[in-house]
Tab-separated table of N, CA, C and O in Angstrom:
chain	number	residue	atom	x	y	z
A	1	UNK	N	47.437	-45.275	-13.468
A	1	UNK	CA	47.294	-45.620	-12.066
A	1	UNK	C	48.619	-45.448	-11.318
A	1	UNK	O	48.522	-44.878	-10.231
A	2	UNK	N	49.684	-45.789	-11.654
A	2	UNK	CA	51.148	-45.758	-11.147
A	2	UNK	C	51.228	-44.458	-11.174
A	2	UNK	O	51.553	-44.222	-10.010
A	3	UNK	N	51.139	-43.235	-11.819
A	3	UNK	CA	51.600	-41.989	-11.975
A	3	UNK	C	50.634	-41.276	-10.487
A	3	UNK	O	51.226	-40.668	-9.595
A	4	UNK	N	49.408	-41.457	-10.475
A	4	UNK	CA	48.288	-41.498	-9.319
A	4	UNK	C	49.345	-41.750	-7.993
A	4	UNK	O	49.862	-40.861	-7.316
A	5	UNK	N	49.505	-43.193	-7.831
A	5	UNK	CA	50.555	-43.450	-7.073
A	5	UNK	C	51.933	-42.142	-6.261
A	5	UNK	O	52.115	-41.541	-5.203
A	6	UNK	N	52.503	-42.288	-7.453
A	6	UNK	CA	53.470	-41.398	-7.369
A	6	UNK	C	53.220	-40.077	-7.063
A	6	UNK	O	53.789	-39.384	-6.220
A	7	UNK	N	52.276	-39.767	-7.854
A	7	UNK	CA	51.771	-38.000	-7.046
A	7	UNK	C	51.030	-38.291	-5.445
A	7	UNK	O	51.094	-37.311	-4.704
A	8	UNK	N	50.578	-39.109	-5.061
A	8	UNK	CA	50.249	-39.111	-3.812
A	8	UNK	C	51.349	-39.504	-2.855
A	8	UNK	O	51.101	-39.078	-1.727
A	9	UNK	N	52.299	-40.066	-2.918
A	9	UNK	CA	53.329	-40.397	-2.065
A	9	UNK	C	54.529	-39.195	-2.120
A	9	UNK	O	55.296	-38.955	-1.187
A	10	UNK	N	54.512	-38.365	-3.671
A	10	UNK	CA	55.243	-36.854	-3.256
A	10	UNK	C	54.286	-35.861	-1.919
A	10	UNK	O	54.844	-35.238	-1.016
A	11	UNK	N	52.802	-35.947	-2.123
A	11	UNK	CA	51.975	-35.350	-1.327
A	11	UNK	C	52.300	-35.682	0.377
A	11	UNK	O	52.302	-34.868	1.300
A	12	UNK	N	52.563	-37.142	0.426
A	12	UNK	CA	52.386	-37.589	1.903
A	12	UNK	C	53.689	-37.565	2.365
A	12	UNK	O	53.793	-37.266	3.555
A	13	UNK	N	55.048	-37.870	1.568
A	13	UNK	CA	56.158	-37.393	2.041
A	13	UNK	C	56.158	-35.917	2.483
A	13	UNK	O	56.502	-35.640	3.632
A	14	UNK	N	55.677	-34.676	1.356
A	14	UNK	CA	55.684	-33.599	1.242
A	14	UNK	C	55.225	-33.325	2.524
A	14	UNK	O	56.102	-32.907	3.281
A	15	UNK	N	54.116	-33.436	2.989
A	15	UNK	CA	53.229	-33.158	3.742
A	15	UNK	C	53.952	-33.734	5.440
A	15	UNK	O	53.860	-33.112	6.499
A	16	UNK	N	54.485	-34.773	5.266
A	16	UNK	CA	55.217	-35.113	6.890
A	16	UNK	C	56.349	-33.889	6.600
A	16	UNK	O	56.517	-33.298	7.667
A	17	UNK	N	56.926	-33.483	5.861
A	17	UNK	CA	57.987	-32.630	6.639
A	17	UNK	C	57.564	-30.949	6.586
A	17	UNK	O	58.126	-29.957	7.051
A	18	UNK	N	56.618	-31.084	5.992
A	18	UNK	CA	56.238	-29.442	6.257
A	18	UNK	C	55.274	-29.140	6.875
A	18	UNK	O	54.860	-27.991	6.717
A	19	UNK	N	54.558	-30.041	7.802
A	19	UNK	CA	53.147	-29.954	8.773
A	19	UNK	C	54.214	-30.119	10.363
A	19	UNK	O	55.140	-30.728	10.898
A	20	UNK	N	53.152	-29.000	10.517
A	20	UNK	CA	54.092	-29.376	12.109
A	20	UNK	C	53.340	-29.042	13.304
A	20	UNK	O	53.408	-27.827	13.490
A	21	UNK	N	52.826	-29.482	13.962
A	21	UNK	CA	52.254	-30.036	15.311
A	21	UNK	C	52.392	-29.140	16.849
A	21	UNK	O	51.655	-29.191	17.833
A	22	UNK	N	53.390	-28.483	16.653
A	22	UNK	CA	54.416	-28.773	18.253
A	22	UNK	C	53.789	-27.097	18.323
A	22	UNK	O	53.429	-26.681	17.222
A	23	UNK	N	53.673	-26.383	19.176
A	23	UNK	CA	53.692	-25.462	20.047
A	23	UNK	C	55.003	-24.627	19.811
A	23	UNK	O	56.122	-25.080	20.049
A	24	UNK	N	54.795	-23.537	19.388
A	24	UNK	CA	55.808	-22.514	19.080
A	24	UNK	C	56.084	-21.906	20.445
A	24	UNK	O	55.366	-21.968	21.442
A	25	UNK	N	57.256	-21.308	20.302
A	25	UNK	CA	58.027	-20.460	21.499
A	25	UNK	C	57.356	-19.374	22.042
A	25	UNK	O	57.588	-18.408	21.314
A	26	UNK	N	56.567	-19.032	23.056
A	26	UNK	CA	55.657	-17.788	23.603
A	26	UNK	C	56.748	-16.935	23.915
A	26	UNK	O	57.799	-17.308	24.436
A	27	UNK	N	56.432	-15.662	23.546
A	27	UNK	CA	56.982	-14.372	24.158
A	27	UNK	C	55.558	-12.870	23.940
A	27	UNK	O	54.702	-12.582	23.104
A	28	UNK	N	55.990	-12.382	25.092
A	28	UNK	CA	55.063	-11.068	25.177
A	28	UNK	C	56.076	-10.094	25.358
A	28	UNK	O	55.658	-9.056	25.871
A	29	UNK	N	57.632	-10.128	25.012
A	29	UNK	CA	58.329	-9.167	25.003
A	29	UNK	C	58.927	-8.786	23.838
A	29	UNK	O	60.133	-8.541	23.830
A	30	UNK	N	58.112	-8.679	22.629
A	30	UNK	CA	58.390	-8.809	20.991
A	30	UNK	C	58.874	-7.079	20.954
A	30	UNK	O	59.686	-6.760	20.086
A	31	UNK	N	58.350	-6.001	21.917
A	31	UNK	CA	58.835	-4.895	21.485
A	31	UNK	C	60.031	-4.236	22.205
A	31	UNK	O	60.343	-3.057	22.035
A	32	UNK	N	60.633	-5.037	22.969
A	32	UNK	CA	61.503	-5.195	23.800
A	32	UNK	C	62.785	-5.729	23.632
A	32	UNK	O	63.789	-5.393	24.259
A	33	UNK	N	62.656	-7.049	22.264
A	33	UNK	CA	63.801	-7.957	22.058
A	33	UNK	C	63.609	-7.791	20.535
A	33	UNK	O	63.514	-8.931	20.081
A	34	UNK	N	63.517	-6.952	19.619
A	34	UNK	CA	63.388	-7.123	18.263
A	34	UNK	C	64.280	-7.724	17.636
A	34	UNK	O	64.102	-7.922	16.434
A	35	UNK	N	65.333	-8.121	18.197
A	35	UNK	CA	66.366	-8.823	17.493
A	35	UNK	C	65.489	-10.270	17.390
A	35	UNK	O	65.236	-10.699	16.264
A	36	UNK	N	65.093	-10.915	18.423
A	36	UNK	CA	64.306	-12.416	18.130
A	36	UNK	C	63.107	-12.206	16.872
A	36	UNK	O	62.631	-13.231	16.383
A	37	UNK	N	62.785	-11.273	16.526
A	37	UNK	CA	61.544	-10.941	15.519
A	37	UNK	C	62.694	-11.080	13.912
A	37	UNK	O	62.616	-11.881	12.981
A	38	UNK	N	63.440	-10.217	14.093
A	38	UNK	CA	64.229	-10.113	12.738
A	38	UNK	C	65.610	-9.628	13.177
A	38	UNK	O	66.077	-8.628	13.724
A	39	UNK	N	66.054	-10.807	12.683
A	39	UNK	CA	67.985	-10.936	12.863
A	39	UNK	C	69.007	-10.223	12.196
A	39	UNK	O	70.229	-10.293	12.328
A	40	UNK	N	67.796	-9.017	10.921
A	40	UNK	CA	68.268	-8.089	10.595
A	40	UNK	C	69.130	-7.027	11.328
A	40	UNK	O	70.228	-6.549	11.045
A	41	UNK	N	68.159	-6.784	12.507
A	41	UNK	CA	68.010	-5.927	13.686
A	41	UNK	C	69.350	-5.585	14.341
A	41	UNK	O	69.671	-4.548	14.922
A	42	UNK	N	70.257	-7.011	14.049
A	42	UNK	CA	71.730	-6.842	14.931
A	42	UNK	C	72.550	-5.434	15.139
A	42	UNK	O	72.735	-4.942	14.026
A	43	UNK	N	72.940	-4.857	15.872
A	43	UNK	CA	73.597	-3.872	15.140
A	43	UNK	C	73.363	-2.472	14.938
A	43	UNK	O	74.089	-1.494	14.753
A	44	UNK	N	71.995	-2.693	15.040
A	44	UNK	CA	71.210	-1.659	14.585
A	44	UNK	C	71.914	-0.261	15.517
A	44	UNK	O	72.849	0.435	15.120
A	45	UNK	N	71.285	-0.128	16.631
A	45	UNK	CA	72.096	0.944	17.771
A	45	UNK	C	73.552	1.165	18.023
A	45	UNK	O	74.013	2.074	18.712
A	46	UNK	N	74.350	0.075	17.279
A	46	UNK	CA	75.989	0.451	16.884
A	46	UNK	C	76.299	0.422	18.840
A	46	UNK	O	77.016	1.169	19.504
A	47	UNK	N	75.387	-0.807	19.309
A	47	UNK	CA	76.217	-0.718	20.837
A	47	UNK	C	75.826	-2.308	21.004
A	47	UNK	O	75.243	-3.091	20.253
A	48	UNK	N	76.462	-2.458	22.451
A	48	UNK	CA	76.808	-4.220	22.441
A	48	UNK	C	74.880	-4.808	23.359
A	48	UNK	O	75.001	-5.117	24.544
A	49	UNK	N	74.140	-4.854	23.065
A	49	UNK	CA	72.632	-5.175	23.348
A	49	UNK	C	72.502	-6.889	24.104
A	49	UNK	O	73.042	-7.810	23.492
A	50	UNK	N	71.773	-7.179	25.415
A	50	UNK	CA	71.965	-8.227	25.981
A	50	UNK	C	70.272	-8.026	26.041
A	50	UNK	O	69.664	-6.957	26.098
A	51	UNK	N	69.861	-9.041	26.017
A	51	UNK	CA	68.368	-9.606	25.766
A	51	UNK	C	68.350	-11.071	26.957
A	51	UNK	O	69.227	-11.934	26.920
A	52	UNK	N	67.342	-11.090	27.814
A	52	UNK	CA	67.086	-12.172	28.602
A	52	UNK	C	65.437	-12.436	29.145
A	52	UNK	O	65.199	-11.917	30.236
A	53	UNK	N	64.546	-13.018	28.640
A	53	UNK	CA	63.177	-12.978	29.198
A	53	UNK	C	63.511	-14.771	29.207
A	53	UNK	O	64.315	-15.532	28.669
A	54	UNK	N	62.236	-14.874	30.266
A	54	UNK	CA	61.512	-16.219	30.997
A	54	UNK	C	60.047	-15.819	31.107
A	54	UNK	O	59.524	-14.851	31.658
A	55	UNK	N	59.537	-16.834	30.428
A	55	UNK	CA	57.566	-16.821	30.407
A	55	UNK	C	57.436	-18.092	30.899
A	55	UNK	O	57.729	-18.997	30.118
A	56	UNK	N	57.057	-18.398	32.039
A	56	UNK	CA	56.413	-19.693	32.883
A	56	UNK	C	55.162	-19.307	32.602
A	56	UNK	O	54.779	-18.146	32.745
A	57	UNK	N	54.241	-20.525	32.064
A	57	UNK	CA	52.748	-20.403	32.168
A	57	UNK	C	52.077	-21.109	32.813
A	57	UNK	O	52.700	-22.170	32.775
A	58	UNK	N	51.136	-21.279	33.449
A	58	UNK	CA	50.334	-22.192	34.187
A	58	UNK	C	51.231	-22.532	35.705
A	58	UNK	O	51.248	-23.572	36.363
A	59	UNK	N	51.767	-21.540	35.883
A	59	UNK	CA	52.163	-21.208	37.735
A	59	UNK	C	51.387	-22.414	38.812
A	59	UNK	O	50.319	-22.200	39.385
A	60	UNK	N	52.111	-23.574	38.917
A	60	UNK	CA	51.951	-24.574	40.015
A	60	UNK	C	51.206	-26.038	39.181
A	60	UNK	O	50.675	-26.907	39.873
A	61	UNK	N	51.255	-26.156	37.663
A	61	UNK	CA	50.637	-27.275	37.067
A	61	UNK	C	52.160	-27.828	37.079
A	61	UNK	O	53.204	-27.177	37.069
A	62	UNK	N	52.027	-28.790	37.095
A	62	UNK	CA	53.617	-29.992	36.324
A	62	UNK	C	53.461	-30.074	35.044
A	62	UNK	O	52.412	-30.362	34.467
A	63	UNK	N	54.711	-29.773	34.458
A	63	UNK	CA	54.707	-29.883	33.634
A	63	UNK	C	54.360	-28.602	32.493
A	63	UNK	O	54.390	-28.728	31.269
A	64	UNK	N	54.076	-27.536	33.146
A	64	UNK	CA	53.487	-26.829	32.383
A	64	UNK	C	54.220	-25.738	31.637
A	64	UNK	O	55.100	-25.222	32.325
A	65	UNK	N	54.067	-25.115	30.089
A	65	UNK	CA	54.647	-24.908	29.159
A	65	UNK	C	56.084	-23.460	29.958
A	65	UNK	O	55.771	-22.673	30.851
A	66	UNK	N	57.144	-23.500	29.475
A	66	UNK	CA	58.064	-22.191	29.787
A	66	UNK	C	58.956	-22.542	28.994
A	66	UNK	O	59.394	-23.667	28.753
A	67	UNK	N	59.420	-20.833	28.286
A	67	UNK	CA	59.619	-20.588	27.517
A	67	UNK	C	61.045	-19.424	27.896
A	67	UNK	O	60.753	-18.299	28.301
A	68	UNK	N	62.438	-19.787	27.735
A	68	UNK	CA	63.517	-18.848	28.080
A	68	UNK	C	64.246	-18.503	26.640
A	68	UNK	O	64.565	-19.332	25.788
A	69	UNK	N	64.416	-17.192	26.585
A	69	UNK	CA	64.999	-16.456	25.402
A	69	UNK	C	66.581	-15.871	26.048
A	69	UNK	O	66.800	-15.786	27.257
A	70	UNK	N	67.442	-15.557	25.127
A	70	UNK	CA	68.899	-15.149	25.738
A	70	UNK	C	69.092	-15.049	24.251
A	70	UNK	O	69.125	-15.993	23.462
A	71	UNK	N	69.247	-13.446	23.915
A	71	UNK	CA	70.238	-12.807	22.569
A	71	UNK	C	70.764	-11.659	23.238
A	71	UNK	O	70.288	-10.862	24.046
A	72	UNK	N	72.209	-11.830	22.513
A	72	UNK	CA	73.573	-10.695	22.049
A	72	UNK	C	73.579	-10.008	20.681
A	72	UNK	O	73.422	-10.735	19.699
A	73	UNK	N	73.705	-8.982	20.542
A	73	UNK	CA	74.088	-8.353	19.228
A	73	UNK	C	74.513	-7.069	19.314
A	73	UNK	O	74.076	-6.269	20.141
A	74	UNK	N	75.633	-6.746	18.220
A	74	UNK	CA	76.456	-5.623	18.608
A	74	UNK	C	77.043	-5.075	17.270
A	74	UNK	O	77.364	-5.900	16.414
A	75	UNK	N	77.198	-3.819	17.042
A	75	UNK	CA	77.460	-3.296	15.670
A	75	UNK	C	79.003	-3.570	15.538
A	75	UNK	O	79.859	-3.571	16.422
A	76	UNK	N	79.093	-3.750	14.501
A	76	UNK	CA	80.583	-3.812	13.912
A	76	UNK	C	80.776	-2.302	12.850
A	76	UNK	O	80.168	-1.847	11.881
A	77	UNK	N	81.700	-1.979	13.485
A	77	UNK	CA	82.322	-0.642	11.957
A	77	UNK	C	80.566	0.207	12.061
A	77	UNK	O	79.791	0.257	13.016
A	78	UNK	N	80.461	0.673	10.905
A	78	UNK	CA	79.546	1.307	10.339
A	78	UNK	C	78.518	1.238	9.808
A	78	UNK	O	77.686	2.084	9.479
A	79	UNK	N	78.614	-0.428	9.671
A	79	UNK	CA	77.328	-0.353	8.884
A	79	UNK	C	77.269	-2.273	8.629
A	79	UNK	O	76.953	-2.963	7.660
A	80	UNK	N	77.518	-2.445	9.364
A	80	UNK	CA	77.755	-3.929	10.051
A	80	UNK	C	76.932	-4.402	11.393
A	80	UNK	O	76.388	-3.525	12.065
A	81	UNK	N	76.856	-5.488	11.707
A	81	UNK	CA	76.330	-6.241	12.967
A	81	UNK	C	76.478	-7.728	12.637
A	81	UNK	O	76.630	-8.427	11.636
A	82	UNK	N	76.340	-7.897	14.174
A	82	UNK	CA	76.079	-9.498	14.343
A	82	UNK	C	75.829	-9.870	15.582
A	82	UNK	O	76.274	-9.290	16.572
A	83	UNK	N	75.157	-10.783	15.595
A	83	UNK	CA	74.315	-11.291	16.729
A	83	UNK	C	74.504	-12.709	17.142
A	83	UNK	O	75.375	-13.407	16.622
A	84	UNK	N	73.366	-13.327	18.457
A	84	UNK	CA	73.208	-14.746	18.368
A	84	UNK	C	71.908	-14.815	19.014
A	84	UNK	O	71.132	-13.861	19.063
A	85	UNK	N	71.688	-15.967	19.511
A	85	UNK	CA	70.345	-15.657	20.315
A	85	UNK	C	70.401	-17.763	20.845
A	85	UNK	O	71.054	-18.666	20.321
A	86	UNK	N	69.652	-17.797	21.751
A	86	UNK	CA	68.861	-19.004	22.455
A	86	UNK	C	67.750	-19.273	22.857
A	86	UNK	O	67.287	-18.798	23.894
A	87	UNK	N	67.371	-19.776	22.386
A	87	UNK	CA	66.013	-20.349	22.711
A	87	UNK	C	65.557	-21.379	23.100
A	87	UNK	O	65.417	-22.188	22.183
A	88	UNK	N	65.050	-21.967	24.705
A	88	UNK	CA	65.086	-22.855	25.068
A	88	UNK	C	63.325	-23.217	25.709
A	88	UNK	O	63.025	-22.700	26.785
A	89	UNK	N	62.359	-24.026	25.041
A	89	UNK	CA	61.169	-24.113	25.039
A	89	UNK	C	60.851	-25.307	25.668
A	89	UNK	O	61.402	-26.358	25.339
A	90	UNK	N	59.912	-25.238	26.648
A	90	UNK	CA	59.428	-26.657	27.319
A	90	UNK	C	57.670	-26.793	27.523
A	90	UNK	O	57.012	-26.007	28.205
A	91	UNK	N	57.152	-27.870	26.832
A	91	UNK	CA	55.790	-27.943	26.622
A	91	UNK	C	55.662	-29.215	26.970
A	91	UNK	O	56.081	-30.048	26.168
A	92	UNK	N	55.007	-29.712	28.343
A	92	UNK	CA	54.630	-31.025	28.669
A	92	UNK	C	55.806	-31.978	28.428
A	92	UNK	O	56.099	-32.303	29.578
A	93	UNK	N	56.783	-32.716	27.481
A	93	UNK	CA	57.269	-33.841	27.654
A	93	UNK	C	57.980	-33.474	26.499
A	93	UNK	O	59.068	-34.010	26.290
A	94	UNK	N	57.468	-32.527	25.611
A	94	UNK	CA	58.466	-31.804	25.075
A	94	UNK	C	59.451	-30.317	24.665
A	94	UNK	O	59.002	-29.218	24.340
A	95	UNK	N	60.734	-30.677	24.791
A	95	UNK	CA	61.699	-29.620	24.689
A	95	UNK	C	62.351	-29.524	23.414
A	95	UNK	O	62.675	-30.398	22.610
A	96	UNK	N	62.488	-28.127	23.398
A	96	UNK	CA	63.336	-27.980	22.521
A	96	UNK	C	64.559	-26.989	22.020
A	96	UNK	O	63.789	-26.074	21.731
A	97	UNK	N	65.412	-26.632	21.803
A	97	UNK	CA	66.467	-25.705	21.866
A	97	UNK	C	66.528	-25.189	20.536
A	97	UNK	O	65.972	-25.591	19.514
A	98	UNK	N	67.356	-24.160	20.742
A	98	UNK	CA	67.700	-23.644	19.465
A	98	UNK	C	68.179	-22.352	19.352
A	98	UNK	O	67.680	-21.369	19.898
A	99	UNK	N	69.262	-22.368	18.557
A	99	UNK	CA	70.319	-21.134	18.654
A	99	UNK	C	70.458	-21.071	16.736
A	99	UNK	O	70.414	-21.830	15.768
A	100	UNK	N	70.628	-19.743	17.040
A	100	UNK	CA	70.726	-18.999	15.837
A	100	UNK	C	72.407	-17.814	15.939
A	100	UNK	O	72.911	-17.451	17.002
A	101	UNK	N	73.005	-17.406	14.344
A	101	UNK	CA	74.264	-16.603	14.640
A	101	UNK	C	73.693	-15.819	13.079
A	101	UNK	O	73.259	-16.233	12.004
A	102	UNK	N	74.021	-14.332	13.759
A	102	UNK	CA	73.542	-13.851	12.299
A	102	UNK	C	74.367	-12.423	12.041
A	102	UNK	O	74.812	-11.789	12.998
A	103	UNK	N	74.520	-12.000	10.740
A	103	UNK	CA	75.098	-10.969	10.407
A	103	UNK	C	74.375	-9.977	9.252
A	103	UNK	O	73.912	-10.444	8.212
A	104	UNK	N	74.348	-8.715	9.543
A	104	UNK	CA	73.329	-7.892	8.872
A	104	UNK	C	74.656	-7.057	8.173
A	104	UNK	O	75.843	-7.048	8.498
A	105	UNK	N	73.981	-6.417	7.156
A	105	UNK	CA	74.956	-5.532	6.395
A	105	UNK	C	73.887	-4.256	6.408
A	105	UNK	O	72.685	-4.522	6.374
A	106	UNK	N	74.278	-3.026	6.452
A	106	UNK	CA	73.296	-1.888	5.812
A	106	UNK	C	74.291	-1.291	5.092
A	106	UNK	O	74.042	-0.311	4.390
């Protein structure tokens, strides 16, 4: 019975930190900003790349979901890159941020 126990409370811990609820970041400019898709990408064109989209949805509700993106990335040498990016998401009452720094090798 105790062992029962114990495997169900790894399950329900397990389960609060890897279930997640919240509304992911919208973009319709995925073929446009490939660096936000894969951070591989930095670099890639061996030139200095500026990325900026805004998706407002629901035009005149309060409160309603928008979504602002802002990445840099720029080749180093030959066969090098590195990047960053921002991401700043707002859904009803909740926000959330988030920045990323990345470096690709080929």
């Amino acid at each position: 019975m105790k062992v029962r126990l114990i495997i169900i409370a790894i399950f329900v811990v397990w389960g609060a930190y890897s279930f997640n609820a919240q509304q992911l970041p919208e973009s319709n400019l995925y073929t446009f900003n490939k660096y936000n898709i894969n951070p591989a990408y930095s670099g890639y064109n061996q030139c200095l790349e500026l990325y900026g989209s805004h998706l407002n949805q629901w035009v005149g509700i309060d409160r309603a979901p928008s979504t602002n993106f802002f990445s840099i990335h720029s080749g180093i040498g030959e066969n090098m890159g590195i990047g960053g990016g921002v991401i700043l998401d707002r859904a009803s009452f909740i926000s959330r941020f988030s920045a990323k720094v990345s470096y690709a090798y080929r």
